[in-house]
CSV table of C-alpha atoms in Angstrom, one decimal:
chain,number,residue,atom,x,y,z
A,1,MET,CA,33.0,22.8,11.4
A,2,SER,CA,30.3,19.6,10.4
A,3,ASN,CA,31.0,16.4,10.0
A,4,ALA,CA,27.7,16.3,8.6
A,5,PRO,CA,27.2,14.7,4.9
A,6,LEU,CA,25.8,17.3,2.0
A,7,ASN,CA,23.9,17.3,-0.6
A,8,ALA,CA,23.9,17.8,-4.1
A,9,ALA,CA,23.1,21.3,-3.5
A,10,GLY,CA,26.4,21.3,-0.6
A,11,ALA,CA,23.6,21.8,1.9
A,12,GLU,CA,24.2,19.5,5.0
A,13,LEU,CA,21.6,16.5,4.6
A,14,HIS,CA,18.9,15.6,7.1
A,15,PRO,CA,20.1,13.1,9.2
A,16,ILE,CA,17.5,10.8,8.0
A,17,GLU,CA,18.3,11.1,4.8
A,18,ASP,CA,21.0,9.5,2.3
A,19,ARG,CA,21.8,8.3,-0.8
A,20,SER,CA,20.6,5.4,-1.9
A,21,ALA,CA,19.2,4.5,-4.8
A,22,PRO,CA,15.4,2.8,-4.4
A,23,LYS,CA,15.5,-1.3,-5.9
A,24,LEU,CA,13.3,-1.4,-8.4
A,25,TRP,CA,11.6,-4.8,-9.1
A,26,ARG,CA,11.6,-6.4,-12.9
A,27,PRO,CA,9.2,-9.0,-13.6
A,28,ARG,CA,10.6,-11.4,-15.4
A,29,ARG,CA,8.3,-11.4,-17.9
A,30,VAL,CA,4.9,-9.1,-18.9
A,31,LEU,CA,1.8,-11.2,-20.5
A,32,VAL,CA,-0.1,-8.1,-22.4
A,33,THR,CA,-3.7,-9.1,-24.2
A,34,PRO,CA,-4.8,-7.6,-27.3
A,35,ALA,CA,-7.4,-5.4,-25.2
A,36,ALA,CA,-5.0,-3.7,-23.6
A,37,LEU,CA,-2.8,-2.9,-26.3
A,38,GLU,CA,-5.7,-1.0,-27.8
A,39,TRP,CA,-4.7,2.0,-25.2
A,40,ASP,CA,-2.3,4.3,-25.4
A,41,HIS,CA,-1.5,3.7,-22.0
A,42,GLY,CA,-1.5,-0.1,-22.2
A,43,ARG,CA,1.0,0.5,-24.7
A,44,ALA,CA,3.2,2.6,-23.1
A,45,ILE,CA,3.5,0.0,-19.9
A,46,VAL,CA,4.8,-2.2,-22.5
A,47,GLU,CA,7.2,0.0,-23.8
A,48,ARG,CA,9.1,0.3,-20.8
A,49,ALA,CA,9.0,-3.3,-19.8
A,50,ALA,CA,10.6,-3.7,-21.9
A,51,ALA,CA,12.9,-1.4,-21.9
A,52,PHE,CA,13.2,-2.7,-17.9
A,53,GLY,CA,14.7,-6.1,-19.7
A,54,SER,CA,11.5,-7.8,-19.1
A,55,ASP,CA,10.1,-10.1,-21.9
A,56,VAL,CA,7.2,-8.8,-23.2
A,57,VAL,CA,4.4,-11.6,-23.9
A,58,GLU,CA,1.5,-10.8,-26.4
A,59,LEU,CA,-1.4,-13.1,-25.9
A,60,LYS,CA,-3.6,-14.0,-28.8
A,61,SER,CA,-6.2,-14.2,-26.1
A,62,ASN,CA,-7.6,-11.7,-23.6
A,63,ARG,CA,-7.8,-14.5,-21.1
A,64,LEU,CA,-4.5,-15.6,-18.7
A,65,THR,CA,-4.3,-19.0,-18.5
A,66,GLY,CA,-1.6,-21.8,-17.9
A,67,LEU,CA,-0.4,-19.3,-15.0
A,68,ALA,CA,-0.5,-21.9,-11.9
A,69,GLU,CA,1.3,-24.9,-14.1
A,70,GLY,CA,3.7,-26.8,-12.2
A,71,SER,CA,4.0,-27.5,-8.2
A,72,ALA,CA,1.9,-25.4,-6.5
A,73,ARG,CA,5.6,-23.6,-4.7
A,74,GLN,CA,6.5,-23.2,-8.7
A,75,ALA,CA,3.3,-21.7,-9.6
A,76,TYR,CA,3.6,-19.3,-7.3
A,77,VAL,CA,6.9,-18.1,-7.8
A,78,ASN,CA,6.1,-17.5,-11.8
A,79,ALA,CA,3.7,-15.1,-10.4
A,80,LYS,CA,5.3,-13.4,-8.9
A,81,THR,CA,7.6,-12.9,-12.0
A,82,THR,CA,5.2,-12.1,-14.2
A,83,LEU,CA,2.9,-8.4,-14.6
A,84,ALA,CA,0.0,-8.8,-16.6
A,85,VAL,CA,-1.2,-5.7,-18.4
A,86,VAL,CA,-5.0,-6.4,-19.4
A,87,VAL,CA,-8.2,-4.2,-19.4
A,88,ALA,CA,-10.2,-3.7,-16.0
A,89,PRO,CA,-13.6,-5.2,-16.8
A,90,PRO,CA,-16.8,-3.1,-16.2
A,91,GLY,CA,-17.5,-4.6,-12.4
A,92,LYS,CA,-14.1,-3.8,-11.0
A,93,ARG,CA,-14.8,0.1,-12.3
A,94,ARG,CA,-17.8,-0.1,-10.0
A,95,LEU,CA,-16.7,1.0,-6.8
A,96,GLN,CA,-17.0,-0.4,-3.8
A,97,PRO,CA,-16.9,1.7,-0.1
A,98,ILE,CA,-13.8,0.7,1.7
A,99,PRO,CA,-14.2,1.4,5.7
A,100,PRO,CA,-12.2,2.6,7.5
A,101,SER,CA,-9.8,4.0,5.0
A,102,ALA,CA,-11.9,5.8,2.4
A,103,ASP,CA,-15.2,6.6,0.9
A,104,TRP,CA,-14.5,4.2,-2.2
A,105,ARG,CA,-11.8,2.0,-3.7
A,106,VAL,CA,-10.3,2.5,-7.1
A,107,ASP,CA,-8.1,-0.4,-8.5
A,108,LEU,CA,-5.1,0.5,-10.9
A,109,ALA,CA,-3.9,-2.9,-10.5
A,110,GLU,CA,-4.1,-5.8,-8.6
A,111,GLY,CA,-1.5,-7.8,-7.1
A,112,CYS,CA,1.6,-6.3,-6.1
A,113,PRO,CA,5.2,-7.7,-6.5
A,114,ALA,CA,6.0,-7.8,-2.8
A,115,HIS,CA,6.9,-11.5,-0.1
A,116,CYS,CA,4.7,-10.4,2.4
A,117,GLN,CA,4.2,-14.0,4.7
A,118,TYR,CA,1.2,-12.1,6.7
A,119,CYS,CA,-0.2,-10.5,3.1
A,120,TYR,CA,-3.5,-9.4,3.3
A,121,LEU,CA,-4.5,-10.5,-0.5
A,122,ALA,CA,-3.3,-14.4,0.2
A,123,GLY,CA,-7.4,-15.1,0.3
A,124,SER,CA,-8.9,-12.2,-1.2
A,125,LEU,CA,-7.6,-12.5,-4.9
A,126,ALA,CA,-8.0,-16.1,-7.0
A,127,GLY,CA,-5.3,-18.2,-8.3
A,128,PRO,CA,-1.9,-17.8,-8.2
A,129,PRO,CA,-0.9,-13.8,-7.3
A,130,VAL,CA,0.4,-12.3,-10.8
A,131,THR,CA,0.2,-8.4,-10.4
A,132,ARG,CA,-2.2,-7.4,-12.6
A,133,ALA,CA,-1.7,-3.5,-13.8
A,134,TYR,CA,-4.8,-2.0,-15.8
A,135,ALA,CA,-4.2,-0.2,-19.3
A,136,ASN,CA,-7.6,1.3,-19.6
A,137,LEU,CA,-6.7,4.1,-17.1
A,138,PRO,CA,-8.1,6.7,-18.8
A,139,GLU,CA,-12.0,4.8,-18.3
A,140,ILE,CA,-10.5,4.4,-15.1
A,141,LEU,CA,-10.2,7.9,-14.2
A,142,GLY,CA,-13.6,8.7,-16.6
A,143,SER,CA,-15.9,6.8,-13.9
A,144,LEU,CA,-14.8,8.4,-10.7
A,145,LEU,CA,-17.0,11.5,-11.5
A,146,ASP,CA,-20.1,9.5,-10.3
A,147,TYR,CA,-18.8,8.8,-7.0
A,148,ALA,CA,-17.5,12.8,-6.0
A,149,GLY,CA,-19.7,14.1,-3.0
A,150,ARG,CA,-20.8,10.2,-2.0
A,151,GLY,CA,-19.4,7.7,0.6
A,152,GLY,CA,-20.2,6.4,3.8
A,153,VAL,CA,-16.7,7.0,5.3
A,154,THR,CA,-14.7,10.2,5.2
A,155,SER,CA,-17.4,12.1,3.6
A,156,ARG,CA,-20.0,11.3,6.7
A,157,SER,CA,-17.5,11.3,8.9
A,158,ALA,CA,-17.6,14.9,11.6
A,159,ALA,CA,-13.4,14.0,11.9
A,160,ARG,CA,-12.7,13.7,8.8
A,161,SER,CA,-15.4,15.4,6.4
A,162,HIS,CA,-12.5,18.0,5.7
A,163,GLU,CA,-10.6,15.2,3.8
A,164,GLY,CA,-13.3,15.3,0.9
A,165,THR,CA,-14.5,12.0,-1.1
A,166,THR,CA,-11.6,9.6,-0.8
A,167,PHE,CA,-10.7,7.3,-3.2
A,168,GLU,CA,-8.3,4.5,-1.8
A,169,ALA,CA,-5.8,3.4,-4.4
A,170,SER,CA,-3.9,0.9,-2.7
A,171,CYS,CA,-6.6,-2.0,-1.3
A,172,TYR,CA,-5.6,-5.0,-3.7
A,173,THR,CA,-2.1,-4.0,-4.9
A,174,ASP,CA,1.4,-1.4,-4.3
A,175,PRO,CA,0.2,1.4,-6.4
A,176,LEU,CA,4.3,2.7,-6.2
A,177,GLY,CA,5.7,-0.4,-6.0
A,178,ILE,CA,4.8,-1.2,-9.8
A,179,GLU,CA,4.9,2.9,-10.2
A,180,HIS,CA,8.3,2.7,-12.2
A,181,LEU,CA,6.4,0.4,-14.8
A,182,THR,CA,3.2,1.7,-14.9
A,183,GLY,CA,3.3,5.6,-14.4
A,184,SER,CA,-0.6,4.8,-13.3
A,185,LEU,CA,0.1,6.3,-10.2
A,186,ALA,CA,1.2,9.8,-11.6
A,187,ALA,CA,-1.1,10.2,-13.8
A,188,THR,CA,-3.7,9.7,-10.6
A,189,ILE,CA,-2.0,11.8,-8.7
A,190,SER,CA,-2.6,14.8,-11.4
A,191,HIS,CA,-5.6,13.9,-12.2
A,192,PHE,CA,-6.7,14.2,-8.7
A,193,GLY,CA,-4.5,17.9,-8.5
A,194,ALA,CA,-6.0,18.8,-11.5
A,195,TRP,CA,-9.6,18.0,-10.0
A,196,GLN,CA,-11.8,21.3,-8.7
A,197,ALA,CA,-14.0,19.2,-6.3
A,198,PRO,CA,-13.7,17.8,-2.5
A,199,VAL,CA,-12.1,15.1,-3.2
A,200,GLN,CA,-8.8,13.3,-1.8
A,201,LEU,CA,-6.8,10.7,-3.0
A,202,ARG,CA,-4.9,8.4,-0.7
A,203,PHE,CA,-2.6,5.0,-1.0
A,204,THR,CA,-0.2,3.2,1.4
A,205,THR,CA,3.0,1.7,0.4
A,206,LYS,CA,6.1,-0.3,1.3
A,207,TYR,CA,7.9,1.3,-1.4
A,208,ASP,CA,10.7,4.3,-1.2
A,209,ALA,CA,10.7,4.6,-5.2
A,210,ILE,CA,9.1,8.5,-4.3
A,211,GLU,CA,10.8,10.9,-6.8
A,212,GLN,CA,9.3,10.2,-9.6
A,213,LEU,CA,5.9,11.5,-8.1
A,214,LEU,CA,7.6,15.0,-6.2
A,215,ASN,CA,7.4,17.8,-9.0
A,216,LEU,CA,3.7,16.9,-10.1
A,217,ARG,CA,1.2,19.4,-9.4
A,218,HIS,CA,-0.9,17.2,-7.0
A,219,ASN,CA,-2.3,20.4,-5.1
A,220,ARG,CA,-2.3,18.9,-2.1
A,221,GLN,CA,-5.2,15.9,-2.7
A,222,THR,CA,-3.1,13.2,-2.2
A,223,ARG,CA,-2.0,11.6,1.0
A,224,ILE,CA,0.9,8.9,0.7
A,225,ARG,CA,1.0,6.5,4.2
A,226,PHE,CA,4.1,4.6,4.3
A,227,SER,CA,3.7,1.3,6.0
A,228,VAL,CA,6.0,0.7,8.4
A,229,ASN,CA,6.4,-2.0,11.2
A,230,ALA,CA,9.3,-2.7,14.3
A,231,GLN,CA,12.2,-3.7,12.8
A,232,ALA,CA,11.6,-7.5,14.2
A,233,ALA,CA,9.1,-7.7,11.8
A,234,ALA,CA,11.1,-6.9,8.9
A,235,ARG,CA,11.5,-10.5,8.1
A,236,PHE,CA,7.8,-11.1,7.3
A,237,GLU,CA,8.4,-8.3,4.7
A,238,GLY,CA,10.8,-10.1,1.4
A,239,GLY,CA,10.8,-7.5,-1.7
A,240,THR,CA,9.9,-4.4,-0.1
A,241,ALA,CA,11.5,-1.2,0.9
A,242,PRO,CA,13.7,-0.8,4.3
A,243,VAL,CA,11.5,0.6,6.8
A,244,ALA,CA,14.8,3.4,7.2
A,245,ALA,CA,14.3,4.1,3.5
A,246,ARG,CA,10.2,4.4,3.7
A,247,LEU,CA,10.3,6.7,5.9
A,248,ARG,CA,12.9,8.9,3.8
A,249,ALA,CA,10.5,8.9,1.3
A,250,MET,CA,8.1,9.9,3.9
A,251,ARG,CA,10.0,13.3,4.1
A,252,GLN,CA,10.9,13.7,1.0
A,253,ALA,CA,7.2,13.4,-0.1
A,254,ALA,CA,6.1,15.7,3.0
A,255,LEU,CA,8.7,18.5,1.6
A,256,ALA,CA,6.9,18.2,-1.6
A,257,GLY,CA,4.1,19.2,-0.1
A,258,TYR,CA,1.7,16.0,0.2
A,259,ARG,CA,-0.2,14.9,2.8
A,260,VAL,CA,1.6,12.1,4.8
A,261,GLY,CA,0.5,9.3,6.8
A,262,LEU,CA,1.7,6.3,8.5
A,263,THR,CA,0.3,3.2,8.4
A,264,ILE,CA,1.2,0.8,11.4
A,265,ALA,CA,1.0,-2.9,10.0
A,266,PRO,CA,0.2,-5.1,11.3
A,267,ILE,CA,0.4,-4.5,14.6
A,268,MET,CA,1.8,-7.4,16.5
A,269,PRO,CA,3.3,-8.2,20.2
A,270,ILE,CA,6.2,-10.3,19.1
A,271,GLU,CA,9.0,-9.9,21.8
A,272,GLY,CA,10.1,-6.8,22.7
A,273,TRP,CA,6.7,-4.7,20.8
A,274,ARG,CA,6.9,-2.3,23.1
A,275,GLU,CA,10.8,-1.0,22.6
A,276,GLY,CA,10.2,-2.1,18.8
A,277,TYR,CA,7.1,0.3,18.0
A,278,GLY,CA,8.7,2.7,21.0
A,279,ALA,CA,11.6,3.0,18.0
A,280,LEU,CA,9.8,2.8,15.1
A,281,LEU,CA,7.7,6.3,16.6
A,282,LYS,CA,10.8,8.1,17.4
A,283,GLU,CA,12.8,7.1,14.1
A,284,ALA,CA,9.3,8.7,12.4
A,285,ALA,CA,9.3,11.3,14.7
A,286,LEU,CA,13.2,12.4,13.0
A,287,ALA,CA,11.7,11.7,9.5
A,288,VAL,CA,9.2,14.6,10.1
A,289,GLU,CA,11.4,17.1,12.0
A,290,GLY,CA,11.0,21.1,11.1
A,291,ILE,CA,9.0,20.4,8.1
A,292,GLU,CA,6.1,23.3,7.6
A,293,GLY,CA,2.7,22.3,6.8
A,294,LEU,CA,2.8,19.4,7.9
A,295,ASP,CA,0.0,17.1,7.7
A,296,LEU,CA,0.3,13.6,8.9
A,297,THR,CA,-2.1,10.7,10.5
A,298,ALA,CA,-1.2,7.3,11.5
A,299,GLU,CA,-3.8,4.4,10.6
A,300,LEU,CA,-2.8,1.2,13.3
A,301,ILE,CA,-3.8,-2.3,11.7
A,302,THR,CA,-3.4,-5.3,13.9
A,303,HIS,CA,-2.8,-8.7,12.0
A,304,ARG,CA,-5.6,-10.7,11.7
A,305,PHE,CA,-6.3,-13.9,9.2
A,306,THR,CA,-8.3,-15.5,8.2
A,307,PRO,CA,-8.7,-19.7,7.6
A,308,GLY,CA,-8.6,-18.9,3.4
A,309,SER,CA,-5.3,-16.4,3.8
A,310,LYS,CA,-3.6,-19.0,6.2
A,311,ASP,CA,-4.3,-21.6,4.1
A,312,VAL,CA,-2.9,-19.8,0.9
A,313,LEU,CA,-0.2,-18.4,3.3
A,314,THR,CA,1.4,-21.6,4.8
A,315,GLY,CA,2.0,-22.9,1.2
A,316,TRP,CA,3.3,-19.8,0.0
A,317,TYR,CA,5.4,-19.7,2.9
A,318,PRO,CA,6.4,-23.1,4.6
A,319,GLY,CA,9.0,-22.0,6.6
A,320,SER,CA,6.8,-18.9,8.1
A,321,SER,CA,7.6,-18.6,11.8
A,322,LEU,CA,4.6,-15.8,11.6
A,323,GLU,CA,2.5,-16.9,14.6
A,324,MET,CA,-1.1,-18.0,13.5
A,325,ASP,CA,-2.1,-20.0,16.1
A,326,GLU,CA,-6.5,-20.2,16.2
A,327,ALA,CA,-6.3,-21.4,19.8
A,328,LYS,CA,-4.2,-17.5,21.1
A,329,ARG,CA,-7.0,-15.7,18.7
A,330,ALA,CA,-10.7,-14.6,19.2
A,331,GLN,CA,-12.9,-15.0,16.4
A,332,LYS,CA,-14.6,-12.0,14.8
A,333,THR,CA,-16.7,-12.1,11.9
A,334,THR,CA,-17.0,-10.1,9.1
A,335,LYS,CA,-19.5,-7.8,7.4
A,336,PHE,CA,-18.8,-9.9,5.3
A,337,ASN,CA,-20.2,-13.0,7.4
A,338,SER,CA,-17.3,-14.7,7.3
A,339,LEU,CA,-14.8,-15.4,9.8
A,340,LYS,CA,-11.5,-13.9,10.9
A,341,TYR,CA,-9.2,-14.5,13.6
A,342,VAL,CA,-8.0,-11.8,15.7
A,343,TYR,CA,-6.0,-10.7,18.4
A,344,THR,CA,-7.8,-11.3,22.3
A,345,PRO,CA,-9.7,-8.8,24.0
A,346,ASP,CA,-7.2,-7.8,26.7
A,347,VAL,CA,-4.0,-7.9,23.8
A,348,MET,CA,-6.2,-6.1,22.1
A,349,LYS,CA,-6.4,-3.1,24.8
A,350,GLU,CA,-2.9,-3.6,26.1
A,351,MET,CA,-1.1,-2.5,22.4
A,352,ARG,CA,-4.1,0.1,22.0
A,353,THR,CA,-2.7,1.9,25.1
A,354,PHE,CA,0.7,1.7,24.7
A,355,PHE,CA,-0.1,2.6,20.7
A,356,GLU,CA,-2.4,6.0,22.2
A,357,GLY,CA,0.6,7.1,24.7
A,358,ALA,CA,3.1,6.2,22.2
A,359,ILE,CA,2.1,8.3,19.5
A,360,LYS,CA,1.2,11.1,21.9
A,361,ASP,CA,4.5,11.0,23.0
A,362,ASN,CA,6.7,11.4,20.0
A,363,LEU,CA,4.3,12.3,17.5
A,364,PRO,CA,1.1,14.4,19.3
A,365,PHE,CA,0.6,16.4,16.2
A,366,ALA,CA,-0.3,13.8,14.1
A,367,ARG,CA,-4.2,12.8,13.4
A,368,VAL,CA,-4.7,8.7,14.7
A,369,LEU,CA,-8.2,8.1,12.6
A,370,TYR,CA,-8.4,4.6,13.2
A,371,TRP,CA,-7.5,1.7,15.5
A,372,THR,CA,-8.9,-1.9,14.2
């Protein structure tokens, strides 16, 4: 007789499953602008936050002010415990291409409640890192129609054209990390599920509160990717779900019929990196074991930083042991003619060769979209 634990229906749990409840972010305060309160979606966000125990502050103007008061560290702490409910301006609704991930970037929010010491948003967003949720979601979704059938990434790729026009919703936020407050992700997934066109929504997450999305009519037009890393890198990812929990959530999503993906990022040659990433891929293989109709992708992203992001991150996390030594890196110019530091060509080649072999051995059915 098996001693394996049982689920609520009396069936044996898969080895990667357990009953741990996701930990949800509760902002200490919620700032809401008058313009945001004019939208049903904005008012619904405020109601959820109030029910969750956050202090709601109705602002008298549509500007967020006073966010940088106090020391730099105090401003960071205040920002990371604040959710602002605002209206996305017209400029935010004009979509931009987002290679190599997708044709277009669509922003449901800006900012993230996590405390990742390598945060890609550092240096990209101005001011203290307040998470801003957009109240005018119907307006945002209504503008997407103009972009269908256009794009220069997946739409024109022989290898990825079957994905249709792709829209990336996690460039400037982790939408699942705030979904219990916003409801924006569920609404967007449902919008794409009902969209009778070759389109696909994409987002990546470091969280695991996936249950609220499992019963949506997604029509397999959403790909949920889970950002994962070797266990030794977990110390750099404060405020996120454990990697094992993310992999359990990936299994749940795949069983619910979603297309899923692994975003392995940021890949770093930390001590024992081969063993660490090898173990990660074995755990990922276990997570998708036995799933019928599985559609799994992998995106491989190495660590990089800019002079500006390094300045911001060292201010946010002064005691971090994250390696950001320019002398150990190669310089690269971005498409915007700015400078970033990446690993040297020999290190990149060594890591890429490892991942190509390890993914082939552990996840031979996974489609690798890119290495960067």
